[in-house]
Coordinates of C-alpha atoms in Angstrom, one line a residue:
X4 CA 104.7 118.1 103.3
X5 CA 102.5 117.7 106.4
X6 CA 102.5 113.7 105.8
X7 CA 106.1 113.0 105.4
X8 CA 106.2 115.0 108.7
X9 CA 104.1 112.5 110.1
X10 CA 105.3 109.4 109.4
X11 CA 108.9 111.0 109.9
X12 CA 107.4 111.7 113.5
X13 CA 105.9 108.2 113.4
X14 CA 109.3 106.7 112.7
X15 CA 110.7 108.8 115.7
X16 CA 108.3 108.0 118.1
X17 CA 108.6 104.0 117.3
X18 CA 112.4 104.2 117.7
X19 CA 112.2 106.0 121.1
X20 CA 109.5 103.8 122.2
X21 CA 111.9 100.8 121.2
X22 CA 114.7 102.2 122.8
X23 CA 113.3 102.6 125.7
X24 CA 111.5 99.2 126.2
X25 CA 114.7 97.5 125.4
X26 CA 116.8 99.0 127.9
X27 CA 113.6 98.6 130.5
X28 CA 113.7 94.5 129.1
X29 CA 117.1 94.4 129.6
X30 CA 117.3 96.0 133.1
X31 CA 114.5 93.5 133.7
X32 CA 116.4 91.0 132.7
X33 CA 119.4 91.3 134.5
X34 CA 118.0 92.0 137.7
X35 CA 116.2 88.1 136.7
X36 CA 119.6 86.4 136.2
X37 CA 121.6 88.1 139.2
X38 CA 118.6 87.0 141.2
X39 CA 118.7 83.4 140.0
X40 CA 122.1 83.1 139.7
X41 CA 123.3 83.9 143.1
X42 CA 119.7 82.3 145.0
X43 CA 121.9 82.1 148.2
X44 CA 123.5 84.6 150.8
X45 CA 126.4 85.4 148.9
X46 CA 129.8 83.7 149.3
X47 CA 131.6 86.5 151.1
X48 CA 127.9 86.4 153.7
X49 CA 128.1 82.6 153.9
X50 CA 132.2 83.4 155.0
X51 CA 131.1 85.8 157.7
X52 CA 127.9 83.6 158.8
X53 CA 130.0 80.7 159.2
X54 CA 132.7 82.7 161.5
X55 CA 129.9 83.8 163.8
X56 CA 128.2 80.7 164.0
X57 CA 131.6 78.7 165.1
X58 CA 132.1 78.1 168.7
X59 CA 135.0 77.2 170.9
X60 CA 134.6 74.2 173.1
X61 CA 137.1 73.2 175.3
X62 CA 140.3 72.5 173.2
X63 CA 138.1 72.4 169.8
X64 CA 135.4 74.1 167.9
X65 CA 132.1 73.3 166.9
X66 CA 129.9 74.7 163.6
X67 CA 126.5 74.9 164.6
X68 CA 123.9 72.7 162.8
X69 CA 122.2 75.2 160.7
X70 CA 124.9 76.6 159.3
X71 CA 126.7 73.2 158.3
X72 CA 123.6 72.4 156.6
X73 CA 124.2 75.4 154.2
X74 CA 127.2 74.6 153.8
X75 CA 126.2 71.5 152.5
X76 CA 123.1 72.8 150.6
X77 CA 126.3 75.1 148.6
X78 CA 128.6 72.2 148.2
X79 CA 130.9 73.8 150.4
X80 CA 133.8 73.3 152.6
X81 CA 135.6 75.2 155.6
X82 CA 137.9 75.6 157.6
X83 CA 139.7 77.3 160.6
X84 CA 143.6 78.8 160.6
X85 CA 145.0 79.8 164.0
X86 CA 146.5 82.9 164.1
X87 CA 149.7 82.0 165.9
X88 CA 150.2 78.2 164.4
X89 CA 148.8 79.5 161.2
X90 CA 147.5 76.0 161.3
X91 CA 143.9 74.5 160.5
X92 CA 142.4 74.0 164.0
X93 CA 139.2 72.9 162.5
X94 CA 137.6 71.7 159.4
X95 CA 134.5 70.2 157.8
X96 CA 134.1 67.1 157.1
X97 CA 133.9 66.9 153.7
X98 CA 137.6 68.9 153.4
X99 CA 138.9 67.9 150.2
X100 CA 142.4 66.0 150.7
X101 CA 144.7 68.1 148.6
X102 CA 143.9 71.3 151.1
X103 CA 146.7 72.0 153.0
X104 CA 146.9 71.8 156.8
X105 CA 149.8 74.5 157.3
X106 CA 149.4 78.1 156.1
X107 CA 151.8 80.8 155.0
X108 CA 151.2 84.8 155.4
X109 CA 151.1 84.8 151.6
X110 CA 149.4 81.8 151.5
X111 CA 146.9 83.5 153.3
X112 CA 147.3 86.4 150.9
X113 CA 146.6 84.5 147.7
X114 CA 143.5 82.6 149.0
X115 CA 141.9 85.8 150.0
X116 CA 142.4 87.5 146.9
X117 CA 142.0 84.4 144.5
X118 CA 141.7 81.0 144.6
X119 CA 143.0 77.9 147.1
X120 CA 143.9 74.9 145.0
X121 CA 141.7 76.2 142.7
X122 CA 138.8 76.6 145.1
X123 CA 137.2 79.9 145.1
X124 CA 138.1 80.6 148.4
X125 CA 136.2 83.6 151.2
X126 CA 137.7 84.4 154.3
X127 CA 136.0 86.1 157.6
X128 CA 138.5 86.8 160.5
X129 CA 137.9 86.7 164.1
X130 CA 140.5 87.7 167.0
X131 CA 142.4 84.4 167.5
X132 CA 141.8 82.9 163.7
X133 CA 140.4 83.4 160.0
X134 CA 137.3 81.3 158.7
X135 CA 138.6 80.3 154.9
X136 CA 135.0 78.9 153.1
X137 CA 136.1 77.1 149.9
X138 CA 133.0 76.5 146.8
X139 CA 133.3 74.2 144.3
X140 CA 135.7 75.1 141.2
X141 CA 133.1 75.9 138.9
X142 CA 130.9 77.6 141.1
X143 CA 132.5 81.4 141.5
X144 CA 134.9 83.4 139.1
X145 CA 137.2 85.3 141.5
X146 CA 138.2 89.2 140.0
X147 CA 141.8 88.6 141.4
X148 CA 142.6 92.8 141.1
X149 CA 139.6 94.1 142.5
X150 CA 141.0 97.7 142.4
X151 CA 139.6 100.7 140.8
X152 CA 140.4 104.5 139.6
X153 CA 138.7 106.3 142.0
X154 CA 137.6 109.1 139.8
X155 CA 136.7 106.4 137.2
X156 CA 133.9 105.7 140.2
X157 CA 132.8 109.3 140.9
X158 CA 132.7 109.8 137.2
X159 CA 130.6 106.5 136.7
X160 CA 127.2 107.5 136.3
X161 CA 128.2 110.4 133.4
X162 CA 130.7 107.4 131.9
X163 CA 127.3 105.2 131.6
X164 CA 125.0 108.2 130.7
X165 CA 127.7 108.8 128.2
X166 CA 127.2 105.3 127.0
X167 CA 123.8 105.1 126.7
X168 CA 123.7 108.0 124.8
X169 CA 126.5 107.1 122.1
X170 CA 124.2 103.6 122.4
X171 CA 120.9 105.2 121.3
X172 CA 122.7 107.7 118.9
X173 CA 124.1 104.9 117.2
X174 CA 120.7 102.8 116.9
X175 CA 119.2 106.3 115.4
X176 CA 122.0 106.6 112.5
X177 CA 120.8 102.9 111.7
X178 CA 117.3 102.8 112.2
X179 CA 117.3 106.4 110.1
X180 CA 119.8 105.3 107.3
X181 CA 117.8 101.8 106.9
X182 CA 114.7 104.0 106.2
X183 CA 116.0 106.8 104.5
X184 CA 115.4 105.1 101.4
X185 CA 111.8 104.4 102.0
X186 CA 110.9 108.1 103.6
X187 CA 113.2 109.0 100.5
X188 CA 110.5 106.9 98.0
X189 CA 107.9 108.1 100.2
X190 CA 107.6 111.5 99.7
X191 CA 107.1 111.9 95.7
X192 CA 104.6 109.2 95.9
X193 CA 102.4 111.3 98.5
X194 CA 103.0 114.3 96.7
X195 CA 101.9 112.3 93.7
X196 CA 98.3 111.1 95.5
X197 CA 97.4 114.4 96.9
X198 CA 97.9 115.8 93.1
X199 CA 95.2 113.1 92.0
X200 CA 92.4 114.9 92.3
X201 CA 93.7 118.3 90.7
X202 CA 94.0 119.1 87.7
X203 CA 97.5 119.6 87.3
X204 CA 99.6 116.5 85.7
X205 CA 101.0 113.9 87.9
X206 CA 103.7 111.6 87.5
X207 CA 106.2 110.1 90.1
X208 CA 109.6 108.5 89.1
X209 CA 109.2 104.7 88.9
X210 CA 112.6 103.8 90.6
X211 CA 113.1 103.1 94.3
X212 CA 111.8 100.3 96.8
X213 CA 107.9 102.0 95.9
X214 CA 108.5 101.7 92.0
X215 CA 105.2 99.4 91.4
X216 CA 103.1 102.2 93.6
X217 CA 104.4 104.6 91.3
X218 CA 103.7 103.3 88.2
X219 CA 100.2 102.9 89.7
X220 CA 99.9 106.2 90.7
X221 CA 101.3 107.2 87.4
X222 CA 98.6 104.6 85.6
X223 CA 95.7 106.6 87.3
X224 CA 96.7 109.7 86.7
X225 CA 96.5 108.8 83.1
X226 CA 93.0 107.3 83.2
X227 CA 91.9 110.5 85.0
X228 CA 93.7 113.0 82.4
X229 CA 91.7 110.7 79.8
X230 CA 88.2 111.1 81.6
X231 CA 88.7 114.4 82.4
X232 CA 89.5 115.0 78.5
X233 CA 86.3 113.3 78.0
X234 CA 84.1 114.7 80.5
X235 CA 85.2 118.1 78.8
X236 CA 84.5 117.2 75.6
X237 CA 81.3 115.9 76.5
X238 CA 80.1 118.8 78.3
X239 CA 81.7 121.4 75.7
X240 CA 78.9 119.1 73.2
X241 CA 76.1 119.5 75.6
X242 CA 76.5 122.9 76.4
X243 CA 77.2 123.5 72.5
X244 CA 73.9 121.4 71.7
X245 CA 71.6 123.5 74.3
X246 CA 73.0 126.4 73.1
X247 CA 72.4 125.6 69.2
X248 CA 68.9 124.0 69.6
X249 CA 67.7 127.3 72.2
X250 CA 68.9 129.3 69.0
X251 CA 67.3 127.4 66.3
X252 CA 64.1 126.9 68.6
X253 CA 63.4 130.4 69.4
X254 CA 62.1 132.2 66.0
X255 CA 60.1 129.5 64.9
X256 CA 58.5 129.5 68.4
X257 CA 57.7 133.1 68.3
X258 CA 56.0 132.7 65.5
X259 CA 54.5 129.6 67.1
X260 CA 53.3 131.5 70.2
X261 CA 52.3 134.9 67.5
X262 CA 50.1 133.2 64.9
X263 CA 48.5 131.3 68.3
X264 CA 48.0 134.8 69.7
X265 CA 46.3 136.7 66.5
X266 CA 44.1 133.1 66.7
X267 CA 43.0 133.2 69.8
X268 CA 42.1 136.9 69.5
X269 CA 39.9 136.6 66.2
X270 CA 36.4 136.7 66.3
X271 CA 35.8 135.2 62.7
X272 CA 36.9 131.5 65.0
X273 CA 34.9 129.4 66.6
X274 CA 34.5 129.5 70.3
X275 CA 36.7 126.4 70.1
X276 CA 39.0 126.9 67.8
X277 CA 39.9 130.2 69.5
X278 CA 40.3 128.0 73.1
X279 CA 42.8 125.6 71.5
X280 CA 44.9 128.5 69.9
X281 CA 44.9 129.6 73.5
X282 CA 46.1 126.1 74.6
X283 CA 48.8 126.5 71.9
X284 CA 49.8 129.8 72.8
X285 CA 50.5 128.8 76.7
X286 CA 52.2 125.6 76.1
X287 CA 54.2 127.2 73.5
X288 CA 55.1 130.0 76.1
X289 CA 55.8 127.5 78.1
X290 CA 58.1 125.8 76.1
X291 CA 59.7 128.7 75.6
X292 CA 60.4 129.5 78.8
X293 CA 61.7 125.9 79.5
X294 CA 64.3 126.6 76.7
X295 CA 65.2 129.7 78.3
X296 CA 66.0 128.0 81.6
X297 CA 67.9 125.5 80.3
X298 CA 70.0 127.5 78.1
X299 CA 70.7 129.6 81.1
X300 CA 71.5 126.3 83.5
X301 CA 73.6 125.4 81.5
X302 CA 75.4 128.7 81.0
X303 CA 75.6 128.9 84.5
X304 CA 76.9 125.6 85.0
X305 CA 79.8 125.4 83.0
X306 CA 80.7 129.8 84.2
X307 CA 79.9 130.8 81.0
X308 CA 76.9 133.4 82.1
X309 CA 79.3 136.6 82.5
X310 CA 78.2 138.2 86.0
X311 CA 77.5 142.0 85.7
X312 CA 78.7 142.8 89.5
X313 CA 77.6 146.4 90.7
X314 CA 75.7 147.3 94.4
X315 CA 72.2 145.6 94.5
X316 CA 69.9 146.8 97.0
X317 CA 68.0 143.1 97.9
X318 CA 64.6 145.0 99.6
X319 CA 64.4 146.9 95.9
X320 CA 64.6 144.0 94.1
X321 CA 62.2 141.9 95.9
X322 CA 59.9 144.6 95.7
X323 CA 59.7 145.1 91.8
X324 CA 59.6 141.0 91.7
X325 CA 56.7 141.2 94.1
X326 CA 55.3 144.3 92.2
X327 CA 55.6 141.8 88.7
X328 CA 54.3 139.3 91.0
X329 CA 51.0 140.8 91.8
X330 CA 50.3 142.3 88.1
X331 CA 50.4 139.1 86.3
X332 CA 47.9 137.6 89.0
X333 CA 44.9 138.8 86.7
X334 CA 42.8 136.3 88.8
X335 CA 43.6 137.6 92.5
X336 CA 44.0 133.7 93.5
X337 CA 47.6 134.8 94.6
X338 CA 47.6 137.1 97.0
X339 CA 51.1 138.9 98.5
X340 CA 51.8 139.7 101.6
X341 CA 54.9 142.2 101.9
X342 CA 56.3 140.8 105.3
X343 CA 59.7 143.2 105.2
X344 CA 60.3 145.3 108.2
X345 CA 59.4 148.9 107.4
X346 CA 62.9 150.2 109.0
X347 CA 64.5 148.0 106.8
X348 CA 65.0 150.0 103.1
X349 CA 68.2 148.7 101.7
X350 CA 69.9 145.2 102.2
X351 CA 73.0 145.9 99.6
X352 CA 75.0 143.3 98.3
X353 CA 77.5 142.7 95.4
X354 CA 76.0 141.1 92.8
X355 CA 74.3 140.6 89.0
X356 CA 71.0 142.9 89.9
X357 CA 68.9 141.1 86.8
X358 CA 69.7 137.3 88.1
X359 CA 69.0 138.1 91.3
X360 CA 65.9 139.4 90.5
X361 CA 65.3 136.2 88.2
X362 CA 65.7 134.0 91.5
X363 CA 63.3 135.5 93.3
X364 CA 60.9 135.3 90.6
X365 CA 61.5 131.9 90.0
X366 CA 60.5 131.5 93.7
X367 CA 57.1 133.5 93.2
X368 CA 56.1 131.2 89.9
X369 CA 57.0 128.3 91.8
X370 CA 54.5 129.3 94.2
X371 CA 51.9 129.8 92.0
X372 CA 52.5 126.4 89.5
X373 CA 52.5 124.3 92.4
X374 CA 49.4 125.7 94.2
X375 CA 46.7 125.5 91.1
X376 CA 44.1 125.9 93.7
X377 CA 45.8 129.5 94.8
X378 CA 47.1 130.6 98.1
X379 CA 48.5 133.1 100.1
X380 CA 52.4 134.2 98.9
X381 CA 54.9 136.0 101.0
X382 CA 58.3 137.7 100.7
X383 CA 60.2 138.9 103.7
X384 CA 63.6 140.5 103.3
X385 CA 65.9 140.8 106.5
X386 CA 69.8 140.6 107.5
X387 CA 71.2 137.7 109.6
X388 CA 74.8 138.7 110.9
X389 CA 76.6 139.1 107.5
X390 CA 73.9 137.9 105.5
X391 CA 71.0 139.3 103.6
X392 CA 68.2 137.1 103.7
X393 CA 65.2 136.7 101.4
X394 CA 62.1 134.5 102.3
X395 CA 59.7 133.2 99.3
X396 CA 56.5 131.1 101.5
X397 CA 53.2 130.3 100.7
X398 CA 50.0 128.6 102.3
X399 CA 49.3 126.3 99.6
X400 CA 49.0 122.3 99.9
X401 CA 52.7 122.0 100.9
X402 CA 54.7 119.2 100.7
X403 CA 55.4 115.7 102.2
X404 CA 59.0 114.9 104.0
X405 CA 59.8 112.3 101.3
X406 CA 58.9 115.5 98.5
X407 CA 61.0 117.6 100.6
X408 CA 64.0 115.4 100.6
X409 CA 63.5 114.3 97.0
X410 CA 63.7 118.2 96.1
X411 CA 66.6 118.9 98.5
X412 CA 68.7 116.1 96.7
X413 CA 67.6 117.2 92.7
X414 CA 66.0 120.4 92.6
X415 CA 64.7 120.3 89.0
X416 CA 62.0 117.2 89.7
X417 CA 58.8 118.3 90.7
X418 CA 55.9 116.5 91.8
X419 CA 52.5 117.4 90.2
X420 CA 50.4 119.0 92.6
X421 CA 47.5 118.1 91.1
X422 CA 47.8 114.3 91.4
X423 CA 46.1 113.9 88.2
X424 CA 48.1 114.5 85.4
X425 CA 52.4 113.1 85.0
X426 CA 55.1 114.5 87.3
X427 CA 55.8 117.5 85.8
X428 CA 59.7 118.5 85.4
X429 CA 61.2 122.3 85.8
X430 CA 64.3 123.6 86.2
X431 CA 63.5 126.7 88.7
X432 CA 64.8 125.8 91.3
X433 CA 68.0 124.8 90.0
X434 CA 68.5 128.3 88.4
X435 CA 67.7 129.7 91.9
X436 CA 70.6 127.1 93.1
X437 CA 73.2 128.2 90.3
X438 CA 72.5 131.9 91.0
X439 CA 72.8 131.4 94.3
X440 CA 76.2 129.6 93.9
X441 CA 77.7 131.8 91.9
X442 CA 76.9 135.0 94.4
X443 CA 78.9 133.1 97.2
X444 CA 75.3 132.3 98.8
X445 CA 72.7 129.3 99.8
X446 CA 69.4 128.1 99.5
X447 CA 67.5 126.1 102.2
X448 CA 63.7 124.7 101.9
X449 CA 61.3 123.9 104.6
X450 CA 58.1 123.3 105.3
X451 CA 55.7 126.3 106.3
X452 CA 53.1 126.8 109.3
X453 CA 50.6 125.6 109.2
X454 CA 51.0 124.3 106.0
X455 CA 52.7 125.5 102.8
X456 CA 56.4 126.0 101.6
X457 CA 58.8 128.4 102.7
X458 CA 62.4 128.7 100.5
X459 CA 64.8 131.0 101.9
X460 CA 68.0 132.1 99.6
X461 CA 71.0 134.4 101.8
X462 CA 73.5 136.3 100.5
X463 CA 76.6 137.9 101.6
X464 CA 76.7 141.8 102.3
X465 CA 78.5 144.0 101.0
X466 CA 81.7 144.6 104.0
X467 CA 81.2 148.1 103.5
X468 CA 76.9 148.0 103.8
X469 CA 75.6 149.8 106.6

């Protein structure tokens, strides 16, 4: 799972970053304290600095004034051993009294290496003597074997390499067992969130350090199975009720929209009488057709419109739509303008030929019901890279921004063109949407120049199309 594998990488990256901070801190660190502890020359330097700056003057010596003034900045005493008395020709003043005044070879041996009456003790010789500096007894610790394995030194920086490395393994087997138990608690409850918004059934063990997440996680999954479950039910019940009430609607409404029609055709009627069974007959056809559409929208909602798939040549059928088009225009306030290239004869794509055909015409009515006043239509039919394209436009009044949007976001509200009577509702060009969904394609609105509406559905080709 891609996620543990981040926050595994995560933990990684924190570790090495801590690692290496710590042993920059550290380094840090001890080049601070070295620095602070030692602020002087050094007591082997001060040894050698002494030596150089003591003079011989006649039949005694003389320290000059600088240097016995870091002497006494260190707390720190000297003196000088002839080398053929091996006796202290000179001292400072400030000698303590249990130093001795006469001086053995091993004497000599034993001060260098160590201590001098317990007096870290650092020598610097000259040709005729030996300068022995001596610091207070809690001021140095004296290594009194300074020896060392030479290989042990050319094998030093691979010894501390070595080191560092078993160091930073050893803080990785920690840092990773202390987490393993959370990545471990971790992983099923990820696992557990992305399955959330599937359908398949989630439910993560409620044990470990992320039990009360779990049981959560667990606690949701629940509620979703349960509105899921409901959400079904209730649109198995809609789609049931449309379904029923399209049925039980339709033969009385033929009837309906039949007597209306023998009404509005007899003579022994009024003048009136046969203009209001004409009203009934249209708004009954209307009705009708509204039940129609939304039996079908709703079909095509919930997949239950079976899609007969064979090749469907898109310039063919937007022809024979355009064709229907322009014979039910018994006024000639519609007129059609056939905009398709004449090179272009076949645009064939894999799809249900009859509700294909009932998308485009949905386009065509909606250009007539929302233009009352009549107006130019259009259809173009052209490919764009992969895509067959068909274009649906008219001149009429067009539409505002606000309309525009409003549409976009829910395609069955339409605004009355007229201004006079109630918005009137359709469900057009949501079938156009559905139909459009369910062939893999898209619908896009915008407005036309200089004025009008222009809808343009696309379509996948066939691979194999020409």
């Amino acid at each position: 799972m891609r996620s543990i594998g981040k926050l595994t990488r995560r933990f990684l990256g924190i570790l090495a970053l801590s690692t290496f901070l710590l042993l920059a801190v550290n380094f840090v660190f001890l080049l601070i304290i070295a620095g602070t502890t030692t602020p002087g020359m050094g007591p082997w330097t001060t040894a050698g600095e002494t030596e150089a700056a003591l003079e011989k003057r006649g039949d005694g010596y003389i320290l000059s004034d600088e240097m016995a003034r870091n002497l006494k900045s260190e707390n720190a005493w000297a003196i000088y051993i002839d080398n053929d008395t091996m006796e202290v020709q000179w001292h400072t003043n400030d000698l303590p009294a249990e130093i001795p005044m006469q001086y053995s070879l091993a004497d000599i041996s034993d001060l260098t290496r160590g201590y001098l009456m317990d007096y870290p003790t650092y020598t610097a010789g000259s040709e005729e003597g030996l300068v022995v500096v001596g610091f207070p007894k809690d001021r140095y610790w004296k290594h009194m074997s300074p020896s060392w394995d030479y290989d042990f030194i050319k094998n030093s920086p691979y010894i501390a390499l070595a080191v560092i490395g078993a160091n930073i393994a050893m803080i990785f087997v920690i840092y990773m067992t202390a987490n393993f138990r959370l990545l471990k608690s971790v992983k099923p409850i990820a696992d557990g969130i992305q399955a959330l918004p599937t359908k398949e059934p989630v439910y993560v063990k409620e044990k470990g350090i992320l039990s009360d997440l779990a049981k959560n996680i667990n606690r949701t999954a629940e509620i979703l199975d349960i509105q899921r479950a409901d959400i079904k039910k209730k649109e198995m019940a809609r789609s049931d009720w449309i379904s029923g009430v399209s049925h039980d609607i339709r033969t009385p409404l033929s009837m309906v929209v039949g007597y209306a029609g023998q009404m509005e055709e007899d003579d022994a009627l009024s003048a009136d009488g046969r203009r209001k069974a004409a009203v009934i007959r249209r708004q009954s056809t209307k009705i009708k057709n509204l039940v129609n559409d939304l039996n079908l929208a709703s079909k095509l909602e919930y997949n239950m419109q079976p899609l007969r798939l064979e090749q469907v040549n898109m310039v063919a059928v937007a022809r024979r739509c355009a064709a229907d088009f322009i014979n039910s225009d018994l006024s000639g306030e519609y007129p059609l303008e056939w905009k398709t290239a004449e090179s272009l004869d076949s645009c064939v794509i894999e799809g249900d030929k009859e509700l294909l055909g009932r998308a485009v015409g949905n386009l065509l009515n909606n250009a007539r019901e929302h233009n009352p006043d009549g107006c130019v239509v259009s259809v173009e039919v052209y490919t764009e890279g992969t895509q067959c394209c068909v274009v649906v436009g008219d001149s009429g009044i067009g539409i505002t921004e606000e309309e525009l949007e409003r549409l976009k976001n829910t395609p069955h509200y339409m605004m009355n063109d007229s201004g006079i009577e109630e918005p009137r509702h359709g469900l057009g060009m949501l079938i156009v949407r559905q139909i459009m969904k369910a062939h893999g394609g898209e619908v896009s609105l915008s407005a036309a120049e200089p004025h009008g509406l222009k809808v343009t559905i696309k379509i996948p080709l066939r691979e194999d199309a020409p």
